[in-house]
GROMACS .gro file of C-alpha atoms in nm:
model
  476
    1MET     CA    1  -4.200  -0.392   0.521
    2TRP     CA    2  -4.361  -0.100   0.716
    3LEU     CA    3  -4.176   0.119   0.523
    4ARG     CA    4  -4.329  -0.012   0.189
    5ARG     CA    5  -4.688  -0.001   0.317
    6LEU     CA    6  -4.614   0.353   0.441
    7ARG     CA    7  -4.505   0.472   0.078
    8CYS     CA    8  -4.824   0.298  -0.081
    9PHE     CA    9  -5.051   0.452   0.172
   10LEU     CA   10  -4.920   0.800   0.106
   11LEU     CA   11  -4.915   0.765  -0.261
   12LEU     CA   12  -5.262   0.667  -0.267
   13ALA     CA   13  -5.343   0.975  -0.036
   14ILE     CA   14  -5.161   1.194  -0.287
   15SER     CA   15  -5.391   1.060  -0.557
   16VAL     CA   16  -5.686   1.162  -0.391
   17PRO     CA   17  -5.787   1.582  -0.330
   18ILE     CA   18  -5.471   1.785  -0.207
   19MET     CA   19  -5.679   1.893   0.097
   20LEU     CA   20  -5.655   1.537   0.257
   21VAL     CA   21  -5.280   1.568   0.249
   22PRO     CA   22  -5.124   1.681   0.558
   23ALA     CA   23  -4.917   1.960   0.517
   24ALA     CA   24  -4.622   1.831   0.696
   25LEU     CA   25  -4.612   1.539   0.457
   26GLY     CA   26  -4.645   1.720   0.129
   27PRO     CA   27  -4.300   1.697  -0.065
   28ALA     CA   28  -4.310   2.069  -0.099
   29ALA     CA   29  -4.342   2.137   0.239
   30SER     CA   30  -4.136   1.826   0.394
   31ALA     CA   31  -3.852   2.070   0.488
   32ALA     CA   32  -3.999   2.402   0.486
   33ALA     CA   33  -3.920   2.483   0.832
   34ARG     CA   34  -3.541   2.438   0.784
   35ASN     CA   35  -3.470   2.488   0.418
   36ALA     CA   36  -3.614   2.838   0.384
   37PRO     CA   37  -3.385   3.104   0.268
   38ASP     CA   38  -3.254   3.385   0.466
   39PRO     CA   39  -3.366   3.665   0.208
   40GLY     CA   40  -3.155   3.903   0.468
   41LYS     CA   41  -2.821   3.680   0.431
   42THR     CA   42  -2.585   3.787   0.120
   43GLY     CA   43  -2.222   3.740   0.044
   44LYS     CA   44  -2.024   3.396   0.132
   45PRO     CA   45  -2.261   3.097   0.203
   46VAL     CA   46  -2.239   2.965   0.542
   47PRO     CA   47  -2.379   2.644   0.690
   48ASP     CA   48  -2.714   2.650   0.844
   49ALA     CA   49  -2.624   2.625   1.228
   50GLY     CA   50  -2.992   2.538   1.327
   51ARG     CA   51  -3.007   2.135   1.350
   52LYS     CA   52  -2.668   1.935   1.355
   53PRO     CA   53  -2.645   1.597   1.232
   54PRO     CA   54  -2.612   1.312   1.484
   55LYS     CA   55  -2.276   1.148   1.618
   56ILE     CA   56  -2.262   0.777   1.531
   57PRO     CA   57  -1.997   0.606   1.747
   58GLY     CA   58  -1.703   0.451   1.551
   59ALA     CA   59  -1.893   0.517   1.208
   60LEU     CA   60  -1.694   0.668   0.927
   61VAL     CA   61  -1.797   1.008   0.859
   62GLN     CA   62  -1.723   1.345   0.665
   63ARG     CA   63  -1.887   1.659   0.807
   64VAL     CA   64  -1.945   2.024   0.742
   65GLU     CA   65  -1.855   2.207   1.040
   66LEU     CA   66  -2.170   2.419   1.080
   67GLY     CA   67  -2.058   2.784   1.173
   68GLY     CA   68  -1.762   2.721   0.943
   69ASP     CA   69  -1.675   2.724   0.599
   70PRO     CA   70  -1.856   2.499   0.321
   71PRO     CA   71  -1.710   2.196   0.192
   72ALA     CA   72  -1.418   2.260  -0.026
   73PRO     CA   73  -1.425   2.062  -0.376
   74PHE     CA   74  -1.319   1.713  -0.297
   75GLU     CA   75  -0.932   1.656  -0.440
   76GLU     CA   76  -0.876   1.292  -0.429
   77LYS     CA   77  -0.490   1.263  -0.343
   78LYS     CA   78  -0.245   1.041  -0.436
   79ARG     CA   79   0.097   0.943  -0.289
   80LYS     CA   80   0.403   0.731  -0.310
   81PRO     CA   81   0.410   0.374  -0.135
   82LEU     CA   82   0.595   0.323   0.179
   83THR     CA   83   0.945   0.277   0.213
   84PRO     CA   84   1.049  -0.098   0.342
   85ASP     CA   85   1.151   0.072   0.676
   86ARG     CA   86   0.832   0.243   0.735
   87ALA     CA   87   0.604  -0.029   0.626
   88ARG     CA   88   0.768  -0.257   0.888
   89GLU     CA   89   0.735  -0.012   1.161
   90GLU     CA   90   0.390   0.054   1.071
   91ALA     CA   91   0.298  -0.321   1.055
   92ARG     CA   92   0.445  -0.395   1.356
   93ARG     CA   93   0.293  -0.137   1.544
   94ILE     CA   94  -0.036  -0.230   1.446
   95ALA     CA   95  -0.012  -0.599   1.481
   96SER     CA   96   0.140  -0.561   1.818
   97ARG     CA   97  -0.122  -0.312   1.940
   98HIS     CA   98  -0.405  -0.543   1.842
   99GLY     CA   99  -0.220  -0.909   1.886
  100GLU     CA  100  -0.227  -0.975   1.509
  101VAL     CA  101  -0.043  -1.304   1.457
  102SER     CA  102  -0.029  -1.525   1.176
  103LYS     CA  103  -0.056  -1.879   1.301
  104TYR     CA  104   0.117  -2.139   1.129
  105ASP     CA  105   0.114  -2.472   1.346
  106THR     CA  106   0.341  -2.733   1.183
  107SER     CA  107   0.178  -2.999   1.398
  108LYS     CA  108  -0.144  -2.985   1.199
  109VAL     CA  109   0.097  -2.976   0.852
  110LYS     CA  110   0.151  -3.290   0.638
  111VAL     CA  111   0.463  -3.363   0.500
  112THR     CA  112   0.399  -3.475   0.164
  113ASP     CA  113   0.583  -3.437  -0.181
  114GLU     CA  114   0.228  -3.266  -0.303
  115PRO     CA  115   0.321  -2.906  -0.329
  116PRO     CA  116   0.094  -2.647  -0.159
  117ARG     CA  117  -0.191  -2.517  -0.377
  118VAL     CA  118  -0.181  -2.205  -0.529
  119LYS     CA  119  -0.360  -1.922  -0.356
  120ARG     CA  120  -0.601  -1.792  -0.606
  121ALA     CA  121  -0.885  -1.528  -0.556
  122PRO     CA  122  -1.214  -1.715  -0.500
  123ASP     CA  123  -1.524  -1.563  -0.689
  124VAL     CA  124  -1.706  -1.545  -0.353
  125PRO     CA  125  -1.585  -1.552   0.002
  126ASP     CA  126  -1.607  -1.863   0.206
  127GLU     CA  127  -1.913  -1.771   0.471
  128GLU     CA  128  -1.777  -1.956   0.727
  129GLN     CA  129  -1.429  -1.831   0.697
  130VAL     CA  130  -1.581  -1.475   0.692
  131ARG     CA  131  -1.816  -1.549   1.004
  132SER     CA  132  -1.521  -1.680   1.203
  133CYS     CA  133  -1.351  -1.374   1.109
  134LEU     CA  134  -1.585  -1.119   1.197
  135SER     CA  135  -1.645  -1.264   1.532
  136ASP     CA  136  -1.306  -1.170   1.641
  137ASP     CA  137  -1.296  -0.867   1.866
  138ALA     CA  138  -1.043  -0.689   1.603
  139ALA     CA  139  -1.280  -0.710   1.308
  140PRO     CA  140  -1.437  -0.378   1.395
  141ARG     CA  141  -1.117  -0.165   1.448
  142PRO     CA  142  -1.042   0.058   1.198
  143THR     CA  143  -0.768  -0.183   1.021
  144GLY     CA  144  -0.981  -0.474   1.066
  145HIS     CA  145  -0.864  -0.828   1.165
  146VAL     CA  146  -0.572  -0.992   0.956
  147VAL     CA  147  -0.629  -1.381   1.032
  148ASN     CA  148  -0.328  -1.463   0.836
  149ARG     CA  149  -0.111  -1.299   0.529
  150TRP     CA  150  -0.388  -1.454   0.311
  151PHE     CA  151  -0.708  -1.329   0.476
  152TRP     CA  152  -0.837  -1.052   0.624
  153CYS     CA  153  -1.184  -0.923   0.738
  154ARG     CA  154  -1.356  -0.577   0.859
  155LYS     CA  155  -1.683  -0.477   0.973
  156GLN     CA  156  -1.747  -0.081   0.969
  157LYS     CA  157  -2.020   0.170   0.982
  158LEU     CA  158  -2.062   0.455   0.746
  159GLN     CA  159  -2.246   0.759   0.827
  160VAL     CA  160  -2.309   0.989   0.507
  161ILE     CA  161  -2.450   1.318   0.604
  162TYR     CA  162  -2.667   1.492   0.360
  163TYR     CA  163  -2.730   1.861   0.280
  164ARG     CA  164  -2.857   2.065   0.059
  165TRP     CA  165  -2.792   2.428  -0.082
  166VAL     CA  166  -3.069   2.669   0.014
  167GLY     CA  167  -3.037   3.011  -0.090
  168ALA     CA  168  -2.696   3.114   0.052
  169ARG     CA  169  -2.718   2.842   0.340
  170ILE     CA  170  -2.600   2.466   0.349
  171VAL     CA  171  -2.913   2.320   0.545
  172TYR     CA  172  -2.870   1.949   0.721
  173GLN     CA  173  -3.131   1.716   0.593
  174GLY     CA  174  -3.065   1.388   0.738
  175SER     CA  175  -2.805   1.082   0.777
  176ASN     CA  176  -2.784   0.739   0.614
  177VAL     CA  177  -2.602   0.515   0.838
  178VAL     CA  178  -2.458   0.190   0.648
  179SER     CA  179  -2.343  -0.101   0.832
  180TYR     CA  180  -2.099  -0.310   0.618
  181GLU     CA  181  -1.885  -0.623   0.625
  182GLU     CA  182  -1.560  -0.689   0.412
  183ALA     CA  183  -1.345  -0.994   0.322
  184GLY     CA  184  -1.001  -0.990   0.161
  185TYR     CA  185  -0.760  -1.244   0.009
  186GLY     CA  186  -0.391  -1.226  -0.053
  187ARG     CA  187  -0.283  -1.432  -0.324
  188ASN     CA  188   0.043  -1.589  -0.480
  189ASP     CA  189  -0.066  -1.650  -0.850
  190GLU     CA  190  -0.006  -1.265  -0.950
  191ARG     CA  191   0.076  -0.956  -0.784
  192GLY     CA  192  -0.300  -0.864  -0.637
  193ILE     CA  193  -0.552  -0.898  -0.378
  194ARG     CA  194  -0.931  -0.949  -0.410
  195VAL     CA  195  -1.149  -0.726  -0.178
  196PHE     CA  196  -1.513  -0.823  -0.123
  197PHE     CA  197  -1.769  -0.588   0.008
  198ARG     CA  198  -2.155  -0.588   0.114
  199VAL     CA  199  -2.385  -0.384   0.292
  200THR     CA  200  -2.584  -0.565   0.565
  201ASP     CA  201  -2.825  -0.278   0.706
  202VAL     CA  202  -2.894   0.087   0.628
  203ASP     CA  203  -3.071   0.307   0.886
  204TYR     CA  204  -3.219   0.668   0.805
  205GLN     CA  205  -3.174   0.926   1.053
  206ASP     CA  206  -3.334   1.253   1.076
  207TRP     CA  207  -3.528   1.294   0.759
  208SER     CA  208  -3.847   1.425   0.743
  209LEU     CA  209  -4.101   1.183   0.710
  210TRP     CA  210  -4.183   1.224   0.346
  211ASP     CA  211  -3.785   1.234   0.285
  212LEU     CA  212  -3.790   0.915   0.476
  213LEU     CA  213  -4.014   0.757   0.252
  214PHE     CA  214  -3.915   0.888  -0.084
  215THR     CA  215  -3.589   1.058  -0.066
  216ALA     CA  216  -3.317   0.886   0.159
  217PRO     CA  217  -3.355   0.511   0.038
  218ASN     CA  218  -3.357   0.616  -0.321
  219LEU     CA  219  -3.040   0.843  -0.300
  220THR     CA  220  -2.740   0.678  -0.463
  221LEU     CA  221  -2.435   0.554  -0.265
  222SER     CA  222  -2.132   0.504  -0.502
  223VAL     CA  223  -1.840   0.249  -0.357
  224ARG     CA  224  -1.524   0.133  -0.463
  225ALA     CA  225  -1.182  -0.040  -0.321
  226ASP     CA  226  -0.894   0.192  -0.437
  227CYS     CA  227  -0.513   0.234  -0.409
  228SER     CA  228  -0.373   0.507  -0.203
  229GLU     CA  229  -0.090   0.536  -0.447
  230SER     CA  230  -0.111   0.677  -0.777
  231PHE     CA  231  -0.145   0.454  -1.105
  232THR     CA  232   0.250   0.455  -1.152
  233TYR     CA  233   0.268   0.205  -0.841
  234CYS     CA  234  -0.102  -0.001  -0.872
  235HIS     CA  235  -0.450   0.022  -0.968
  236ALA     CA  236  -0.804  -0.098  -0.875
  237ALA     CA  237  -1.059  -0.246  -1.093
  238PRO     CA  238  -1.361  -0.251  -1.165
  239GLY     CA  239  -1.481   0.108  -1.095
  240ASP     CA  240  -1.747   0.249  -0.852
  241ALA     CA  241  -2.018   0.054  -0.785
  242ALA     CA  242  -2.330   0.333  -0.761
  243ILE     CA  243  -2.659   0.175  -0.608
  244PRO     CA  244  -2.950   0.304  -0.417
  245TYR     CA  245  -2.930   0.267  -0.056
  246ALA     CA  246  -3.261   0.065  -0.049
  247ALA     CA  247  -3.080  -0.199  -0.303
  248TRP     CA  248  -2.741  -0.238  -0.135
  249PRO     CA  249  -2.842  -0.469   0.164
  250ASN     CA  250  -2.983  -0.701  -0.132
  251VAL     CA  251  -2.692  -0.695  -0.367
  252GLY     CA  252  -2.456  -0.958  -0.181
  253TRP     CA  253  -2.105  -0.920  -0.242
  254MET     CA  254  -1.928  -0.689  -0.438
  255ARG     CA  255  -1.554  -0.719  -0.529
  256TRP     CA  256  -1.260  -0.525  -0.665
  257ASP     CA  257  -0.893  -0.635  -0.738
  258ILE     CA  258  -0.592  -0.437  -0.613
  259TYR     CA  259  -0.289  -0.475  -0.860
  260SER     CA  260   0.084  -0.399  -0.779
  261HIS     CA  261   0.269  -0.299  -1.078
  262GLU     CA  262   0.604  -0.482  -1.077
  263SER     CA  263   0.782  -0.211  -1.304
  264ALA     CA  264   0.764   0.003  -1.008
  265GLY     CA  265   0.887  -0.263  -0.781
  266ASN     CA  266   1.237  -0.239  -0.573
  267GLY     CA  267   1.517  -0.471  -0.536
  268ALA     CA  268   1.541  -0.801  -0.684
  269ASP     CA  269   1.219  -0.901  -0.591
  270LYS     CA  270   1.035  -0.621  -0.684
  271VAL     CA  271   0.903  -0.525  -0.351
  272LEU     CA  272   0.639  -0.243  -0.309
  273TYR     CA  273   0.414  -0.173   0.015
  274HIS     CA  274   0.081  -0.055  -0.058
  275ARG     CA  275  -0.214   0.114   0.124
  276TRP     CA  276  -0.574   0.041  -0.031
  277ARG     CA  277  -0.864   0.206   0.108
  278ASP     CA  278  -1.253   0.229   0.035
  279ARG     CA  279  -1.404   0.528  -0.119
  280PHE     CA  280  -1.749   0.618  -0.060
  281ASP     CA  281  -1.932   0.940  -0.223
  282GLY     CA  282  -2.319   0.998  -0.147
  283SER     CA  283  -2.412   1.290  -0.354
  284SER     CA  284  -2.699   1.234  -0.588
  285ASN     CA  285  -3.038   1.428  -0.696
  286GLY     CA  286  -2.915   1.736  -0.560
  287TYR     CA  287  -2.827   1.628  -0.226
  288ILE     CA  288  -2.473   1.653  -0.111
  289GLY     CA  289  -2.304   1.374   0.075
  290LEU     CA  290  -1.944   1.444   0.109
  291PRO     CA  291  -1.700   1.184   0.001
  292VAL     CA  292  -1.552   0.967   0.290
  293TYR     CA  293  -1.220   0.760   0.246
  294GLY     CA  294  -1.223   0.462   0.478
  295PRO     CA  295  -0.916   0.344   0.693
  296GLU     CA  296  -0.625   0.231   0.521
  297VAL     CA  297  -0.517  -0.121   0.499
  298LEU     CA  298  -0.136  -0.222   0.454
  299ILE     CA  299  -0.016  -0.479   0.196
  300ARG     CA  300   0.303  -0.604   0.044
  301CYS     CA  301   0.372  -0.730  -0.301
  302ASP     CA  302   0.653  -0.895  -0.451
  303SER     CA  303   0.785  -1.087  -0.755
  304ALA     CA  304   1.054  -1.340  -0.548
  305THR     CA  305   1.142  -1.621  -0.772
  306TYR     CA  306   1.269  -1.865  -0.494
  307PHE     CA  307   0.951  -1.962  -0.359
  308ASN     CA  308   0.932  -2.326  -0.513
  309GLN     CA  309   0.833  -2.652  -0.393
  310GLY     CA  310   0.910  -2.958  -0.588
  311GLN     CA  311   0.800  -2.865  -0.943
  312ALA     CA  312   0.565  -2.575  -0.846
  313SER     CA  313   0.665  -2.212  -0.836
  314TYR     CA  314   0.493  -1.922  -0.665
  315PRO     CA  315   0.698  -1.620  -0.872
  316LYS     CA  316   0.438  -1.329  -0.750
  317ALA     CA  317   0.218  -1.219  -0.466
  318CYS     CA  318   0.049  -0.995  -0.242
  319VAL     CA  319  -0.028  -1.065   0.124
  320TYR     CA  320  -0.170  -0.864   0.427
  321TYR     CA  321   0.099  -0.725   0.595
  322SER     CA  322   0.004  -0.565   0.969
  323VAL     CA  323   0.041  -0.926   1.139
  324ILE     CA  324   0.327  -1.082   1.295
  325PRO     CA  325   0.430  -1.416   1.104
  326HIS     CA  326   0.572  -1.711   1.350
  327LEU     CA  327   0.642  -2.064   1.321
  328THR     CA  328   0.485  -2.290   1.594
  329TYR     CA  329   0.686  -2.638   1.665
  330SER     CA  330   0.482  -2.848   1.925
  331LEU     CA  331   0.637  -3.051   2.217
  332SER     CA  332   0.358  -3.285   2.139
  333ASP     CA  333   0.408  -3.377   1.764
  334PRO     CA  334   0.601  -3.712   1.764
  335ARG     CA  335   0.759  -3.622   1.437
  336ILE     CA  336   0.965  -3.348   1.541
  337GLU     CA  337   0.962  -3.331   1.936
  338ARG     CA  338   1.329  -3.365   1.995
  339VAL     CA  339   1.379  -3.047   1.794
  340ALA     CA  340   1.116  -2.893   1.992
  341ALA     CA  341   1.237  -2.946   2.307
  342HIS     CA  342   1.604  -2.837   2.182
  343ILE     CA  343   1.447  -2.516   2.067
  344TYR     CA  344   1.280  -2.464   2.407
  345ALA     CA  345   1.554  -2.515   2.586
  346ALA     CA  346   1.750  -2.266   2.357
  347GLN     CA  347   1.473  -2.004   2.438
  348GLN     CA  348   1.413  -2.059   2.777
  349LEU     CA  349   1.735  -2.187   2.957
  350PRO     CA  350   2.020  -2.039   2.709
  351ASP     CA  351   2.280  -2.140   2.938
  352SER     CA  352   2.231  -2.478   2.970
  353THR     CA  353   2.270  -2.516   2.597
  354TYR     CA  354   2.578  -2.656   2.400
  355PRO     CA  355   2.827  -2.498   2.348
  356LEU     CA  356   2.832  -2.385   2.695
  357ALA     CA  357   2.865  -1.994   2.812
  358THR     CA  358   2.726  -1.768   3.050
  359GLY     CA  359   2.483  -1.470   2.960
  360LYS     CA  360   2.380  -1.637   2.635
  361ARG     CA  361   2.143  -1.442   2.410
  362ILE     CA  362   1.924  -1.662   2.180
  363PRO     CA  363   1.703  -1.460   1.955
  364GLY     CA  364   1.350  -1.538   1.784
  365LYS     CA  365   1.132  -1.620   2.120
  366TYR     CA  366   0.781  -1.520   2.067
  367ILE     CA  367   0.611  -1.431   2.361
  368GLY     CA  368   0.269  -1.257   2.245
  369THR     CA  369   0.403  -0.911   2.143
  370THR     CA  370   0.745  -0.811   1.910
  371SER     CA  371   1.052  -0.774   2.136
  372PRO     CA  372   1.264  -0.510   1.934
  373GLY     CA  373   1.564  -0.664   1.757
  374THR     CA  374   1.493  -1.034   1.867
  375ALA     CA  375   1.332  -1.158   1.547
  376LEU     CA  376   1.450  -1.402   1.291
  377HIS     CA  377   1.527  -1.291   0.936
  378ARG     CA  378   1.537  -1.549   0.642
  379ILE     CA  379   1.846  -1.559   0.417
  380PRO     CA  380   1.921  -1.743   0.098
  381TYR     CA  381   2.003  -2.101   0.091
  382ASP     CA  382   2.348  -2.213   0.023
  383GLY     CA  383   2.441  -1.844   0.036
  384PRO     CA  384   2.786  -1.702   0.199
  385ALA     CA  385   2.551  -1.646   0.513
  386TRP     CA  386   2.424  -1.969   0.518
  387ARG     CA  387   2.733  -2.184   0.473
  388ALA     CA  388   2.919  -1.957   0.761
  389ASN     CA  389   2.644  -2.046   0.979
  390SER     CA  390   2.648  -2.429   0.891
  391ALA     CA  391   3.044  -2.419   0.931
  392GLU     CA  392   3.010  -2.265   1.266
  393LYS     CA  393   2.745  -2.512   1.397
  394ASP     CA  394   2.996  -2.806   1.282
  395ARG     CA  395   3.259  -2.661   1.474
  396ALA     CA  396   3.049  -2.631   1.802
  397CYS     CA  397   2.909  -3.008   1.715
  398LEU     CA  398   3.246  -3.178   1.669
  399ARG     CA  399   3.417  -2.981   1.950
  400ARG     CA  400   3.662  -2.816   1.728
  401PRO     CA  401   3.827  -2.493   1.820
  402PRO     CA  402   3.714  -2.277   1.994
  403TYR     CA  403   3.455  -2.496   2.120
  404GLN     CA  404   3.708  -2.799   2.248
  405GLU     CA  405   3.571  -2.801   2.627
  406THR     CA  406   3.197  -2.627   2.540
  407GLY     CA  407   3.086  -2.814   2.267
  408PRO     CA  408   2.831  -3.094   2.303
  409PRO     CA  409   2.929  -3.465   2.414
  410PRO     CA  410   2.884  -3.727   2.094
  411PRO     CA  411   2.554  -3.878   2.086
  412ASP     CA  412   2.506  -4.229   2.223
  413ASP     CA  413   2.352  -4.331   1.894
  414PRO     CA  414   2.600  -4.251   1.594
  415SER     CA  415   2.323  -4.165   1.337
  416TRP     CA  416   2.172  -3.912   1.520
  417GLN     CA  417   2.257  -3.547   1.364
  418CYS     CA  418   2.345  -3.217   1.511
  419ASP     CA  419   2.054  -2.959   1.537
  420GLU     CA  420   2.103  -2.553   1.548
  421TYR     CA  421   1.915  -2.320   1.673
  422PRO     CA  422   1.881  -2.020   1.532
  423PHE     CA  423   1.842  -2.192   1.177
  424ALA     CA  424   2.099  -2.172   0.938
  425SER     CA  425   1.862  -2.046   0.714
  426THR     CA  426   1.849  -1.709   0.928
  427LYS     CA  427   2.062  -1.418   0.959
  428GLU     CA  428   2.074  -1.468   1.333
  429GLY     CA  429   2.250  -1.831   1.283
  430ALA     CA  430   2.535  -1.991   1.463
  431ALA     CA  431   2.796  -1.717   1.256
  432SER     CA  432   2.598  -1.433   1.361
  433PRO     CA  433   2.845  -1.170   1.564
  434ASP     CA  434   2.548  -1.031   1.722
  435TRP     CA  435   2.377  -1.366   1.885
  436ASP     CA  436   2.460  -1.670   2.049
  437PHE     CA  437   2.330  -2.010   1.950
  438SER     CA  438   2.265  -2.392   2.062
  439VAL     CA  439   2.339  -2.713   1.914
  440ARG     CA  440   2.196  -3.054   2.008
  441TYR     CA  441   2.191  -3.410   1.873
  442VAL     CA  442   1.840  -3.523   1.781
  443PRO     CA  443   1.710  -3.826   1.537
  444PRO     CA  444   1.754  -3.766   1.209
  445SER     CA  445   1.388  -3.820   1.125
  446HIS     CA  446   1.325  -3.532   1.360
  447ASN     CA  447   1.578  -3.328   1.194
  448SER     CA  448   1.507  -3.365   0.853
  449THR     CA  449   1.095  -3.332   0.922
  450ALA     CA  450   1.161  -3.018   1.120
  451GLY     CA  451   1.351  -2.892   0.819
  452THR     CA  452   1.099  -2.954   0.581
  453LEU     CA  453   0.833  -2.781   0.792
  454LEU     CA  454   1.046  -2.482   0.841
  455ARG     CA  455   1.090  -2.456   0.439
  456LEU     CA  456   0.700  -2.518   0.395
  457TYR     CA  457   0.645  -2.227   0.672
  458TYR     CA  458   0.877  -1.990   0.481
  459LEU     CA  459   0.636  -2.060   0.178
  460ASN     CA  460   0.309  -2.014   0.339
  461ASP     CA  461   0.370  -1.727   0.525
  462ARG     CA  462   0.558  -1.576   0.236
  463ILE     CA  463   0.890  -1.486   0.426
  464LEU     CA  464   1.136  -1.294   0.187
  465TYR     CA  465   1.517  -1.279   0.239
  466ASP     CA  466   1.666  -0.987   0.451
  467GLN     CA  467   1.324  -0.836   0.513
  468ASP     CA  468   1.055  -1.037   0.739
  469ASP     CA  469   1.061  -1.053   1.071
  470PHE     CA  470   0.932  -1.375   1.225
  471TYR     CA  471   0.925  -1.532   1.551
  472VAL     CA  472   0.910  -1.926   1.674
  473GLU     CA  473   0.699  -2.063   1.934
  474ILE     CA  474   0.711  -2.383   2.135
  475ALA     CA  475   0.368  -2.512   2.189
  476ASN     CA  476   0.247  -2.766   2.466
   0.00000   0.00000   0.00000
């Protein structure tokens, strides 16, 4: 408000005889002291070493090093997607460092015949969901905060440093510091994600009074979300949003969609690992505001055909990947408490479980960070590995060789079923040559409900065959 009133006052002042306008406010003299060319300077243009732009802690910025070379023409470099091993390594590193965990608490999941809803991209973000995400300590970090594989947010600052060519010199004019927020949604109705962006504040620094009122707010900031890879692999739409700084805080949410190209995918599931980023460009009206790329965010896209529930299918999806997937069973959930107690014993006291052995190693325990090599990995239902796991479990439960002396005693209730951990649907199941396992008799309803919740978890966290690490946590 004060800026608008002062601007009106100055315009009124300019309309009266020029002798009433202080020299320091006139547009011609607004930067005279720092913009005067050096008549003795010839040859290669060099940056002016007089004033230096301020450093804004944590802000994205592209600087001209004063005293060095002038800015080179901007080259937009594209690259190939990450390999699966490299993507998993990067995702694990980021998620472990920041404690990013996708929380699937089965105690809050209803077991019904209704299939889960399709995760479509909304037209506008859910403000309550955004506020909750942005309040997390991870939100201001360069990679933002991954709440789960379907929702992500970030809040950042961008510093656009403005220069002008004056004769043979690059002269610093001022800086526009933009505070912005983002929210992103994964989806399982197509191979894409949706990114929302909004500016919450603009701070103008170091401008002369005239430029503060009439130049800096009217410069244009262009923004777009884009793929780091070439069009062979993915693309974004629509294009740039080019809006004056003064208008950005009033615009609200802008949005972009990042699409993954199935034709370039790998393997039967057509998997691609993408990195997307924001691109900012402030150059306008003869002022140089160098383009800046924001930090990259990792996503994974697939066309796996085995994500089904009843008559519903979810054959394509893109998810945020820098998060540790884990399944939570609760000891206080009466529907599956016996199964939860079994898994708890297998993880905490493996030598006390059947088949009895000393020094048993049972994987899948989640302890707050990833432990290399201890994750579980999903395998196809009723495939060779699944059948081998089930057969080995049955041998132990029925005390057949080699488990005649180490298998569990028969249950008091003959209706009880033999439960195994790690799950038969994982590579680390009972037939694994690298790991031990545990079996225990549990009520059939507990076994059935736990199995249904496990299948819903695979669907909800989009756990691919043989590729995704996931962990199991026992709560309460």
